[in-house]
Coordinates of C-alpha atoms (C1' of nucleotides) in Angstrom, one line a residue:
Chain T
M1 CA 101.0 -187.3 25.1
G2 CA 104.4 -187.1 23.3
A3 CA 107.7 -187.8 24.8
L4 CA 109.2 -185.2 27.1
Q5 CA 111.1 -182.6 25.1
R6 CA 114.4 -181.2 26.3
T7 CA 113.9 -177.8 24.9
C8 CA 111.1 -175.2 25.2
N9 CA 110.9 -175.0 21.4
G10 CA 109.7 -178.5 21.2
C11 CA 107.3 -178.3 24.1
N12 CA 103.5 -178.4 23.6
Y13 CA 102.9 -175.8 26.1
K14 CA 105.2 -173.0 25.1
K15 CA 102.2 -170.9 24.0
I16 CA 100.7 -171.2 27.5
C17 CA 103.6 -171.0 29.9
L18 CA 106.0 -168.2 30.8
A19 CA 107.8 -168.5 27.5
S20 CA 104.7 -167.4 25.6
G21 CA 105.3 -164.5 23.3
L22 CA 109.0 -164.8 23.2
D23 CA 110.8 -164.8 19.8
D24 CA 113.2 -167.6 18.8
D25 CA 116.2 -165.7 20.1
E26 CA 114.6 -164.9 23.4
I27 CA 113.3 -168.4 23.8
A28 CA 116.8 -169.7 23.3
K29 CA 118.0 -167.6 26.2
F30 CA 115.1 -168.6 28.3
D31 CA 115.7 -172.2 27.5
R32 CA 119.3 -172.0 28.6
V33 CA 118.5 -171.2 32.2
M34 CA 115.5 -173.4 32.5
K35 CA 116.0 -176.5 34.6
R36 CA 114.0 -179.3 33.1
R37 CA 112.4 -182.5 34.3
L38 CA 112.0 -182.3 37.9
R39 CA 110.1 -185.5 38.7
L40 CA 107.5 -186.2 41.4
S41 CA 105.5 -189.3 41.9
R42 CA 102.1 -189.3 43.4
S43 CA 101.6 -187.5 46.8
N44 CA 105.2 -186.2 46.8
Y45 CA 105.8 -182.6 47.5
L46 CA 107.2 -180.0 45.1
F47 CA 107.7 -177.7 48.1
R48 CA 106.0 -177.1 51.4
S49 CA 104.6 -174.0 53.1
G50 CA 107.3 -172.2 54.9
A51 CA 110.1 -173.4 52.7
P52 CA 112.3 -170.7 51.0
A53 CA 111.2 -170.0 47.4
D54 CA 114.0 -169.5 44.9
S55 CA 112.2 -170.8 41.8
I56 CA 108.9 -170.9 40.0
Y57 CA 107.7 -173.9 38.2
T58 CA 105.8 -175.0 35.2
V59 CA 103.9 -178.3 35.0
R60 CA 105.2 -180.3 32.1
S61 CA 103.1 -183.5 32.5
G62 CA 100.8 -184.8 35.2
S63 CA 99.1 -182.6 37.8
L64 CA 99.5 -180.9 41.2
K65 CA 97.4 -179.5 43.9
S66 CA 98.3 -176.5 46.1
Y67 CA 96.9 -175.7 49.5
V68 CA 97.3 -173.3 52.3
T69 CA 97.4 -174.4 55.9
D70 CA 96.2 -172.4 58.9
E71 CA 97.6 -172.5 62.4
E72 CA 95.2 -175.2 63.4
G73 CA 96.2 -177.4 60.6
R74 CA 93.1 -176.9 58.5
E75 CA 94.0 -177.2 54.8
Q76 CA 92.3 -175.4 52.0
I77 CA 93.2 -176.5 48.5
T78 CA 93.5 -173.3 46.4
N79 CA 94.3 -174.8 43.0
F80 CA 94.8 -177.8 40.8
Y81 CA 97.6 -177.4 38.2
L82 CA 97.6 -178.9 34.7
P83 CA 100.4 -179.0 32.1
G84 CA 101.6 -175.5 31.1
E85 CA 100.4 -173.9 34.3
I86 CA 102.8 -171.9 36.5
V87 CA 103.2 -172.9 40.2
G88 CA 104.6 -170.8 43.0
L89 CA 103.5 -167.3 42.0
D90 CA 102.3 -166.6 45.5
A91 CA 105.8 -166.8 46.9
L92 CA 107.3 -163.7 45.2
T93 CA 106.5 -161.3 48.1
S94 CA 108.6 -162.8 50.7
N95 CA 110.5 -165.5 48.9
I96 CA 108.9 -168.0 51.4
H97 CA 106.3 -170.4 50.0
P98 CA 102.9 -169.7 51.6
S99 CA 101.4 -172.8 50.2
T100 CA 102.3 -176.5 49.8
V101 CA 102.3 -178.1 46.4
Q102 CA 101.9 -181.8 46.0
A103 CA 101.7 -184.1 43.0
L104 CA 98.4 -185.8 42.3
E105 CA 100.0 -188.4 40.0
S106 CA 103.4 -188.9 38.4
T107 CA 104.4 -185.4 37.3
T108 CA 107.3 -183.7 35.6
I109 CA 108.1 -180.1 36.1
C110 CA 110.3 -177.4 34.7
E111 CA 112.0 -175.1 37.1
M112 CA 113.0 -171.5 36.6
P113 CA 115.3 -170.1 39.2
L114 CA 114.1 -166.6 40.3
A115 CA 117.6 -165.3 40.0
S116 CA 117.8 -166.3 36.4
L117 CA 114.3 -165.1 35.7
N118 CA 115.1 -161.7 37.1
K119 CA 118.2 -161.4 35.0
L120 CA 116.3 -162.4 31.9
M121 CA 113.5 -159.9 32.6
D122 CA 116.1 -157.1 32.5
T123 CA 116.7 -157.7 28.8
I124 CA 113.4 -159.3 27.7
P125 CA 110.4 -157.0 28.4
T126 CA 108.1 -159.5 26.8
L127 CA 109.0 -162.0 29.5
R128 CA 108.2 -159.5 32.2
N129 CA 104.9 -158.8 30.6
Q130 CA 104.1 -162.4 30.4
L131 CA 104.9 -163.0 34.1
I132 CA 102.6 -160.0 34.9
R133 CA 99.9 -161.4 32.7
L134 CA 100.1 -164.8 34.3
M135 CA 100.0 -163.4 37.8
S136 CA 97.1 -161.2 37.0
G137 CA 95.4 -164.3 35.6
A138 CA 96.2 -166.1 38.9
I139 CA 94.4 -163.4 40.8
R140 CA 91.3 -163.8 38.5
V141 CA 91.3 -167.5 39.1
E142 CA 91.3 -167.0 42.8
E143 CA 88.5 -164.4 42.5
D144 CA 86.4 -167.0 40.6
H145 CA 87.2 -169.5 43.3
S146 CA 85.9 -167.0 45.9
M147 CA 82.7 -166.6 43.9
L148 CA 82.3 -170.4 43.9
L149 CA 82.9 -170.7 47.6
G150 CA 80.9 -167.7 48.7
K151 CA 77.9 -167.8 46.5
K152 CA 77.3 -171.1 44.8
T153 CA 75.3 -174.2 45.9
A154 CA 76.9 -177.6 46.2
E155 CA 75.4 -178.6 42.9
Q156 CA 76.8 -175.5 41.1
R157 CA 80.2 -176.0 42.6
L158 CA 80.7 -179.4 41.3
A159 CA 79.2 -178.4 37.9
S160 CA 81.7 -175.5 37.8
L161 CA 84.6 -177.8 38.6
L162 CA 83.6 -180.2 35.8
L163 CA 83.2 -177.3 33.3
N164 CA 86.5 -175.8 34.4
F165 CA 88.4 -179.0 33.8
A166 CA 86.5 -179.6 30.5
S167 CA 87.7 -176.2 29.2
R168 CA 91.2 -176.6 30.5
F169 CA 91.6 -180.0 29.0
H170 CA 90.2 -178.7 25.7
D171 CA 92.7 -175.9 25.7
R172 CA 95.5 -178.4 26.0
G173 CA 94.3 -180.5 23.1
Y174 CA 92.6 -183.2 25.1
S175 CA 88.9 -184.2 24.9
S176 CA 86.7 -181.8 26.7
H177 CA 84.0 -184.4 27.3
E178 CA 86.0 -187.3 28.6
F179 CA 88.9 -186.9 31.0
N180 CA 90.5 -188.2 34.2
L181 CA 90.3 -186.2 37.3
S182 CA 93.5 -187.1 39.1
M183 CA 92.5 -185.9 42.5
S184 CA 90.5 -187.8 45.1
R185 CA 86.9 -187.0 46.1
N186 CA 88.3 -185.6 49.3
D187 CA 90.5 -183.2 47.4
M188 CA 87.5 -182.1 45.2
G189 CA 85.4 -181.6 48.3
N190 CA 88.2 -179.6 50.0
Y191 CA 88.7 -177.4 47.0
L192 CA 84.9 -176.9 46.6
G193 CA 84.3 -176.2 50.3
L194 CA 82.2 -179.3 50.6
A195 CA 82.3 -182.6 52.5
M196 CA 83.6 -185.5 50.5
E197 CA 80.3 -187.3 51.0
T198 CA 78.5 -184.4 49.3
V199 CA 80.7 -184.6 46.3
S200 CA 80.2 -188.3 46.1
R201 CA 76.4 -188.0 46.3
L202 CA 76.5 -185.3 43.6
F203 CA 78.5 -187.4 41.3
S204 CA 75.8 -190.1 41.7
R205 CA 73.0 -187.6 41.2
F206 CA 74.6 -186.1 38.1
Q207 CA 74.9 -189.6 36.7
D208 CA 71.3 -190.5 37.5
M209 CA 70.2 -187.3 35.8
G210 CA 72.1 -188.4 32.7
L211 CA 74.5 -185.4 32.8
I212 CA 77.7 -187.4 33.2
T213 CA 79.0 -190.9 33.3
V214 CA 81.5 -191.5 36.1
N215 CA 83.7 -194.4 36.7
R216 CA 86.0 -193.6 39.6
K217 CA 88.3 -190.9 38.3
L218 CA 87.1 -191.1 34.7
V219 CA 84.4 -188.6 33.9
H220 CA 82.4 -188.5 30.7
I221 CA 80.3 -185.4 30.1
N222 CA 77.1 -186.2 28.3
D223 CA 75.3 -182.9 28.6
L224 CA 77.5 -179.9 28.7
D225 CA 74.7 -177.5 28.2
A226 CA 72.8 -178.8 31.2
L227 CA 75.9 -178.3 33.3
H228 CA 76.2 -174.7 32.1
V229 CA 72.6 -174.0 32.9
M230 CA 73.0 -175.6 36.3
V231 CA 75.8 -173.2 37.2
L232 CA 73.6 -170.3 36.3
E233 CA 70.4 -171.2 38.0
S234 CA 70.0 -173.0 41.3
S235 CA 67.9 -176.1 41.0
P236 CA 65.3 -175.6 43.7
D237 CA 63.5 -172.3 43.2
A238 CA 65.8 -171.1 40.4
L239 CA 64.8 -167.5 40.5
G240 CA 63.9 -166.6 44.1
K241 CA 63.2 -163.0 45.0
G242 CA 66.8 -162.2 46.0
Q243 CA 68.3 -163.5 42.9
K244 CA 65.8 -161.8 40.6
E245 CA 66.5 -158.4 42.2
A246 CA 70.2 -159.0 42.0
K247 CA 69.9 -159.8 38.3
Q248 CA 67.9 -156.7 37.6
E249 CA 70.4 -154.6 39.4
Y250 CA 73.2 -156.1 37.4
T251 CA 71.6 -155.4 34.0
Q252 CA 70.8 -151.9 35.2
S253 CA 74.4 -151.3 36.3
V254 CA 75.7 -152.4 33.0
S255 CA 73.3 -150.5 30.8
Q256 CA 73.1 -147.1 32.5
N257 CA 75.8 -145.2 34.2
S258 CA 73.8 -143.2 36.7
K259 CA 76.4 -143.2 39.4
E260 CA 79.5 -143.0 37.3
T261 CA 81.0 -139.7 38.4
V262 CA 84.7 -139.6 38.3
L263 CA 86.2 -136.2 38.7
Y264 CA 89.7 -135.0 38.3
H265 CA 91.0 -131.9 40.2
Chain V
M1 CA 94.8 -137.9 58.1
G2 CA 96.9 -135.0 56.8
A3 CA 96.1 -132.9 53.7
L4 CA 96.5 -134.6 50.3
Q5 CA 100.0 -134.3 49.0
R6 CA 100.7 -133.5 45.5
T7 CA 103.8 -135.6 45.2
C8 CA 104.7 -139.2 46.1
N9 CA 107.6 -138.0 48.2
G10 CA 105.2 -136.3 50.6
C11 CA 102.8 -139.2 50.7
N12 CA 102.3 -141.3 53.8
Y13 CA 101.9 -144.4 51.8
K14 CA 105.0 -144.3 49.6
K15 CA 106.5 -147.2 51.6
I16 CA 103.4 -149.4 51.0
C17 CA 102.4 -148.6 47.4
L18 CA 104.0 -149.3 44.0
A19 CA 106.7 -146.6 44.7
S20 CA 108.1 -148.6 47.6
G21 CA 111.8 -149.2 47.2
L22 CA 112.4 -146.5 44.6
D23 CA 115.3 -144.1 45.2
D24 CA 114.8 -140.3 45.0
D25 CA 115.6 -140.1 41.4
E26 CA 113.3 -143.0 40.4
I27 CA 110.5 -141.7 42.6
A28 CA 110.7 -138.4 40.8
K29 CA 110.2 -140.1 37.4
F30 CA 107.4 -142.1 38.9
D31 CA 105.8 -139.0 40.3
R32 CA 105.9 -137.3 36.9
V33 CA 103.6 -139.8 35.2
M34 CA 101.3 -140.4 38.2
K35 CA 97.9 -138.8 37.9
R36 CA 96.8 -137.7 41.3
R37 CA 93.5 -137.0 43.0
L38 CA 90.9 -138.9 41.2
R39 CA 87.9 -138.4 43.5
L40 CA 85.0 -140.6 44.2
S41 CA 82.1 -140.1 46.6
R42 CA 80.3 -142.9 48.4
S43 CA 78.9 -145.7 46.1
N44 CA 80.4 -144.2 43.0
Y45 CA 82.4 -146.5 40.7
L46 CA 86.1 -146.4 39.9
F47 CA 85.4 -148.8 37.1
R48 CA 83.0 -151.6 36.3
S49 CA 83.5 -155.1 35.2
G50 CA 83.9 -155.3 31.5
A51 CA 85.4 -151.8 31.1
P52 CA 88.7 -151.5 29.3
A53 CA 91.6 -151.2 31.8
D54 CA 94.4 -148.8 31.0
S55 CA 95.5 -147.9 34.5
I56 CA 96.1 -149.3 37.9
Y57 CA 95.2 -147.3 41.0
T58 CA 96.3 -146.6 44.5
V59 CA 94.0 -145.6 47.3
R60 CA 95.1 -142.3 48.8
S61 CA 92.3 -141.8 51.3
G62 CA 89.0 -143.4 51.9
S63 CA 88.2 -147.0 51.0
L64 CA 86.8 -149.2 48.2
K65 CA 85.3 -152.6 47.7
S66 CA 85.8 -154.8 44.6
Y67 CA 83.5 -157.5 43.5
V68 CA 83.1 -160.0 40.7
T69 CA 79.7 -160.6 39.1
D70 CA 78.5 -163.9 37.5
E71 CA 76.2 -164.3 34.6
E72 CA 73.2 -164.5 37.0
G73 CA 74.1 -161.2 38.6
R74 CA 75.3 -162.7 41.9
E75 CA 78.0 -160.5 43.3
Q76 CA 81.0 -161.7 45.4
I77 CA 83.0 -159.1 47.1
T78 CA 86.6 -160.1 46.8
N79 CA 88.4 -157.3 48.6
F80 CA 88.2 -154.1 50.6
Y81 CA 90.9 -151.5 49.9
L82 CA 92.5 -149.1 52.3
P83 CA 94.9 -146.3 51.7
G84 CA 98.2 -147.3 50.0
E85 CA 96.7 -150.5 48.5
I86 CA 96.7 -151.1 44.8
V87 CA 93.5 -151.6 42.8
G88 CA 93.1 -153.2 39.4
L89 CA 95.8 -155.9 39.4
D90 CA 93.4 -158.5 38.1
A91 CA 93.0 -156.6 34.8
L92 CA 96.5 -157.1 33.4
T93 CA 95.7 -160.3 31.5
S94 CA 93.3 -159.0 29.1
N95 CA 93.2 -155.2 29.8
I96 CA 89.6 -155.6 30.6
H97 CA 88.4 -155.2 34.2
P98 CA 87.1 -158.5 35.5
S99 CA 85.8 -156.8 38.6
T100 CA 83.9 -153.7 39.6
V101 CA 85.3 -151.3 42.1
Q102 CA 83.1 -148.9 44.1
A103 CA 83.8 -146.3 46.8
L104 CA 82.6 -147.1 50.3
E105 CA 83.0 -143.4 51.4
S106 CA 84.6 -140.3 49.9
T107 CA 87.8 -141.5 48.5
T108 CA 90.8 -140.1 46.6
I109 CA 92.8 -142.2 44.3
C110 CA 96.1 -142.0 42.4
E111 CA 96.1 -143.3 38.9
M112 CA 99.0 -144.8 37.1
P113 CA 98.4 -145.4 33.3
L114 CA 99.6 -148.8 32.2
A115 CA 101.5 -147.3 29.2
S116 CA 103.5 -145.1 31.6
L117 CA 104.1 -147.9 34.0
N118 CA 105.4 -150.2 31.3
K119 CA 107.8 -147.6 30.1
L120 CA 109.0 -146.9 33.6
M121 CA 109.6 -150.6 34.2
D122 CA 111.9 -150.7 31.3
T123 CA 114.4 -148.5 33.1
I124 CA 113.5 -149.1 36.7
P125 CA 113.8 -152.8 37.6
T126 CA 112.9 -152.0 41.2
L127 CA 109.6 -150.9 40.1
R128 CA 109.0 -154.1 38.1
N129 CA 110.0 -156.1 41.2
Q130 CA 107.6 -154.1 43.4
L131 CA 104.7 -154.7 41.0
I132 CA 105.5 -158.4 41.0
R133 CA 105.7 -158.4 44.8
L134 CA 102.4 -156.7 45.1
M135 CA 100.7 -159.0 42.7
S136 CA 102.1 -162.0 44.5
G137 CA 100.7 -160.5 47.7
A138 CA 97.3 -160.1 46.1
I139 CA 97.3 -163.8 45.2
R140 CA 98.1 -164.6 48.9
V141 CA 95.3 -162.4 50.1
E142 CA 92.9 -164.3 47.8
E143 CA 94.2 -167.6 49.1
D144 CA 93.5 -166.5 52.6
H145 CA 90.1 -165.5 51.6
S146 CA 89.5 -168.9 50.1
M147 CA 90.6 -170.5 53.4
L148 CA 88.1 -168.3 55.2
L149 CA 85.3 -169.1 52.8
G150 CA 86.0 -172.8 52.5
K151 CA 87.0 -173.8 56.0
K152 CA 85.9 -171.3 58.7
T153 CA 82.7 -171.1 60.8
A154 CA 80.7 -167.9 60.7
E155 CA 82.2 -166.8 64.1
Q156 CA 85.7 -167.3 62.8
R157 CA 85.0 -165.4 59.7
L158 CA 83.9 -162.3 61.4
A159 CA 86.7 -162.6 63.9
S160 CA 89.1 -162.9 61.0
L161 CA 87.7 -159.8 59.4
L162 CA 88.0 -157.7 62.5
L163 CA 91.6 -158.9 63.1
N164 CA 92.5 -158.3 59.5
F165 CA 91.3 -154.7 59.7
A166 CA 92.9 -154.1 63.1
S167 CA 96.2 -155.1 61.6
R168 CA 95.8 -153.1 58.4
F169 CA 94.8 -150.0 60.3
H170 CA 97.7 -150.5 62.6
D171 CA 100.1 -150.7 59.7
R172 CA 98.8 -147.4 58.5
G173 CA 99.4 -145.7 61.8
Y174 CA 95.8 -145.8 63.0
S175 CA 94.5 -147.4 66.2
S176 CA 94.3 -151.1 65.9
H177 CA 91.6 -151.4 68.6
E178 CA 89.2 -148.7 67.5
F179 CA 88.2 -148.0 63.9
N180 CA 85.4 -147.4 61.6
L181 CA 84.3 -150.1 59.2
S182 CA 83.2 -148.2 56.2
M183 CA 81.2 -151.0 54.6
S184 CA 77.6 -152.1 55.4
R185 CA 76.7 -155.3 57.2
N186 CA 75.5 -156.5 53.8
D187 CA 79.0 -156.0 52.3
M188 CA 80.6 -157.7 55.2
G189 CA 78.3 -160.6 54.9
N190 CA 78.8 -160.8 51.2
Y191 CA 82.6 -160.8 51.6
L192 CA 82.5 -163.4 54.3
G193 CA 80.0 -165.7 52.5
L194 CA 77.4 -165.1 55.2
A195 CA 73.9 -163.6 55.3
M196 CA 73.8 -160.0 56.6
E197 CA 71.6 -161.2 59.5
T198 CA 74.3 -163.6 60.6
V199 CA 76.8 -160.9 60.6
S200 CA 74.5 -158.7 62.7
R201 CA 73.8 -161.5 65.2
L202 CA 77.5 -162.1 65.5
F203 CA 78.2 -158.5 66.2
S204 CA 75.6 -158.6 69.0
R205 CA 77.1 -161.9 70.3
F206 CA 80.7 -160.6 70.3
Q207 CA 79.5 -157.6 72.2
D208 CA 77.6 -159.7 74.7
M209 CA 80.7 -161.8 75.2
G210 CA 82.6 -158.6 75.9
L211 CA 85.0 -159.0 73.0
I212 CA 84.1 -155.8 71.2
T213 CA 81.9 -152.7 71.6
V214 CA 80.0 -151.8 68.5
N215 CA 78.1 -148.7 67.6
R216 CA 77.0 -148.9 64.0
K217 CA 80.2 -148.7 62.0
L218 CA 82.5 -147.9 64.9
V219 CA 84.1 -151.0 66.4
H220 CA 86.2 -151.0 69.5
I221 CA 88.1 -154.2 70.2
N222 CA 88.3 -155.0 73.9
D223 CA 89.8 -158.5 73.8
L224 CA 92.2 -159.0 70.8
D225 CA 93.5 -162.2 72.2
A226 CA 90.1 -163.8 72.5
L227 CA 89.5 -163.0 68.9
H228 CA 92.7 -164.6 67.9
V229 CA 91.9 -167.7 69.9
M230 CA 88.5 -167.8 68.3
V231 CA 89.9 -167.9 64.8
L232 CA 92.0 -170.9 65.7
E233 CA 89.5 -173.0 67.5
S234 CA 85.8 -173.4 66.8
S235 CA 83.7 -172.5 69.8
P236 CA 81.5 -175.5 70.1
D237 CA 83.6 -178.7 70.4
A238 CA 86.8 -176.9 69.8
L239 CA 88.9 -179.9 69.0
G240 CA 86.7 -182.5 67.4
K241 CA 88.2 -185.6 66.0
G242 CA 88.7 -184.3 62.5
Q243 CA 90.5 -181.2 63.7
K244 CA 92.8 -183.1 66.0
E245 CA 93.9 -185.5 63.3
A246 CA 94.5 -182.6 60.9
K247 CA 96.6 -180.8 63.4
Q248 CA 98.7 -183.9 64.1
E249 CA 99.2 -184.4 60.4
Y250 CA 100.3 -180.8 60.0
T251 CA 103.0 -181.0 62.6
Q252 CA 104.2 -184.2 61.2
S253 CA 104.5 -182.9 57.7
V254 CA 106.6 -180.0 58.9
S255 CA 108.9 -181.9 61.2
Q256 CA 109.7 -184.9 59.1
N257 CA 110.2 -185.2 55.4
S258 CA 109.2 -188.8 54.8
K259 CA 107.7 -188.2 51.3
E260 CA 110.1 -185.5 50.1
T261 CA 111.7 -187.1 47.1
V262 CA 112.6 -184.8 44.3
L263 CA 114.7 -186.3 41.6
Y264 CA 116.5 -184.6 38.8
H265 CA 117.4 -186.5 35.6
Chain X
dC1 C1' 58.8 -134.7 59.8
dG2 C1' 58.3 -138.4 57.0
dA3 C1' 60.5 -141.7 53.9
dA4 C1' 64.0 -144.7 52.7
dG5 C1' 67.8 -147.3 53.8
dC6 C1' 70.2 -150.0 57.1
dA7 C1' 70.5 -152.8 61.2
dT8 C1' 68.6 -155.9 64.7
dT9 C1' 66.0 -159.8 66.4
dG10 C1' 63.0 -163.8 66.2
dA11 C1' 60.9 -168.1 64.3
dC12 C1' 61.4 -171.6 61.3
dA13 C1' 63.4 -174.3 57.3
dC14 C1' 66.7 -176.7 54.9
dA15 C1' 71.2 -177.7 52.5
dA16 C1' 75.0 -179.7 53.7
dC17 C1' 77.6 -181.9 57.5
dT18 C1' 78.6 -185.7 60.7
dC19 C1' 78.6 -190.2 61.9
dA20 C1' 78.4 -194.8 60.5
dA21 C1' 78.5 -199.0 57.9
dG22 C1' 79.6 -201.4 54.0
dC23 C1' 81.7 -201.8 49.5
dT24 C1' 85.5 -201.4 45.9
dT25 C1' 90.0 -200.6 44.5
dT26 C1' 94.8 -200.3 45.2
dG27 C1' 99.1 -201.3 47.0
dT28 C1' 102.3 -204.5 49.2
dG29 C1' 104.7 -208.2 51.2
dG30 C1' 105.1 -213.1 51.4
Chain H
dC1 C1' 100.6 -213.9 41.9
dC2 C1' 97.7 -214.1 45.5
dA3 C1' 95.9 -212.3 49.9
dC4 C1' 95.0 -209.1 52.8
dA5 C1' 95.4 -204.5 54.7
dA6 C1' 94.7 -199.9 53.8
dA7 C1' 92.7 -196.3 51.4
dG8 C1' 89.2 -194.5 48.9
dC9 C1' 84.3 -194.3 47.7
dT10 C1' 79.3 -194.7 48.2
dT11 C1' 75.1 -194.6 50.6
dG12 C1' 72.0 -194.0 54.5
dA13 C1' 70.2 -191.7 58.8
dG14 C1' 70.0 -188.1 61.7
dT15 C1' 71.7 -183.4 63.2
dT16 C1' 72.8 -178.5 62.9
dG17 C1' 74.7 -174.1 61.4
dT18 C1' 73.3 -170.8 58.8
dG19 C1' 69.9 -169.0 55.5
dT20 C1' 65.3 -167.2 54.6
dC21 C1' 61.4 -164.7 55.7
dA22 C1' 59.3 -161.3 58.5
dA23 C1' 58.5 -157.7 61.7
dT24 C1' 60.4 -153.8 64.1
dG25 C1' 63.7 -150.3 65.3
dC26 C1' 67.0 -146.8 64.4
dT27 C1' 69.4 -143.4 61.6
dT28 C1' 70.0 -140.2 58.0
dC29 C1' 68.7 -136.9 55.0
dG30 C1' 65.9 -134.4 51.9

DNA sequence: CGAAGCATTGACACAACTCAAGCTTTGTGG
DNA sequence: CCACAAAGCTTGAGTTGTGTCAATGCTTCG
């Protein structure tokens, strides 16, 4: 989609990425210190866990996955990154990368050295605010991922993944009902906390149900609403006793403020 | 532990919280805009999901839980907060709280209005950096939580929780082998992606194995090493085929850089 | 002292995993 | 450009870790 631009001004994603909100003057400064067109081909690493972190990155085209690795070598994929999204925000505590980031396909990346970013933030408060906003957003994304891993059925997890990508592709000006998922079934399973076989079976089932049409990596969503409904209610025994109570409790807690007692002294 | 101080300078946690790294002059400014001694008793809310966010908070004494709620009312606890930890960092995207935060016991809290914080950051770059560091740390914590939820057995999850609290209590000057867990079994199970009954059974089992001694909320850790080992290796069939391969792959990927090909153009 | 909430333990069920076999696509070297 | 090996995907059969349901016990607190 469009040739790679050399400047932020010409970039499709300047409203999504770190540069969002900057005025022309500021974006010019930002532009000057941005290193452009880091290139990775499929399965190459942007960086690995344990490596020193001296930049953060923005996906320009293509896609990436990030994962954390424990002492036993187990890997948990924590995120997939699409164009305009920022990579490496978890490294700003220690300046060591806690996660590994790997390309899912041919991918180009913009690099912002942390030293430059810090200097820029001294004079551009908007930039600082945008970084803070993006990091806060990253926390929210992880919280949603926890909800998915902790509370959802296999069916709901895959439906969530599909809806998530549909919406993100939409935001980027692509079709929200037909897209390529660049990662393997294995990667999806890993991200979703499921075995690859379960993911595969669910794809088949969703297709049999007429919700989607799949051909390898290409997914066509036929019934978006049904997917939305699926994420809300579990298919077998949709409203069991536990769920019902939880739901009631929720509406209660929103409507009335019985326990809201905050006192200053 | 110690009477509540009225100033940041006298606070036990000034090396952990937002004020960390500030010099005397800066901390005085910081102090001036900090609202102190917000008080909550058990099960009261600091704020609820959907509420406007105009402050972030630091736990001063006591403890809190935060959880996100989906449209069906399912709740996923995303974190427990101990003294010195910052609450509300996920609200800085939209200035609406995505999660609900509730006291687990009598808790006192410092409040930093976002407006004040923003002003302060204009003149104190250290403060900005500290906020960024803390947010980055929050992302890492969530990533670890995903690893726990996505890849660990029930046994490993509870062991992780115990070790996590042991280390955090230690950092705060409390005993790392004997402490009170202020949350219910239900909350632990929710956080760990397990049924409360499973948590309860595991507590009994750990006690039978001699790893810990439990009495309601009070936990004494008898064998820290065994817990550490448990987190690494699954108890039944510790090194199955899959694990072994994963482990090998990991050491490989760290030692050699076969696929590391980053090209600039 | 009784009620309500929280924790424990047991029996059973089932969602998702593992193992296994076969199929399809992709990448590569001759 | 073909052939074949390797990787990725699908589907089936059987297993199991953890959840659900249920009954009972133990605190706490009004």
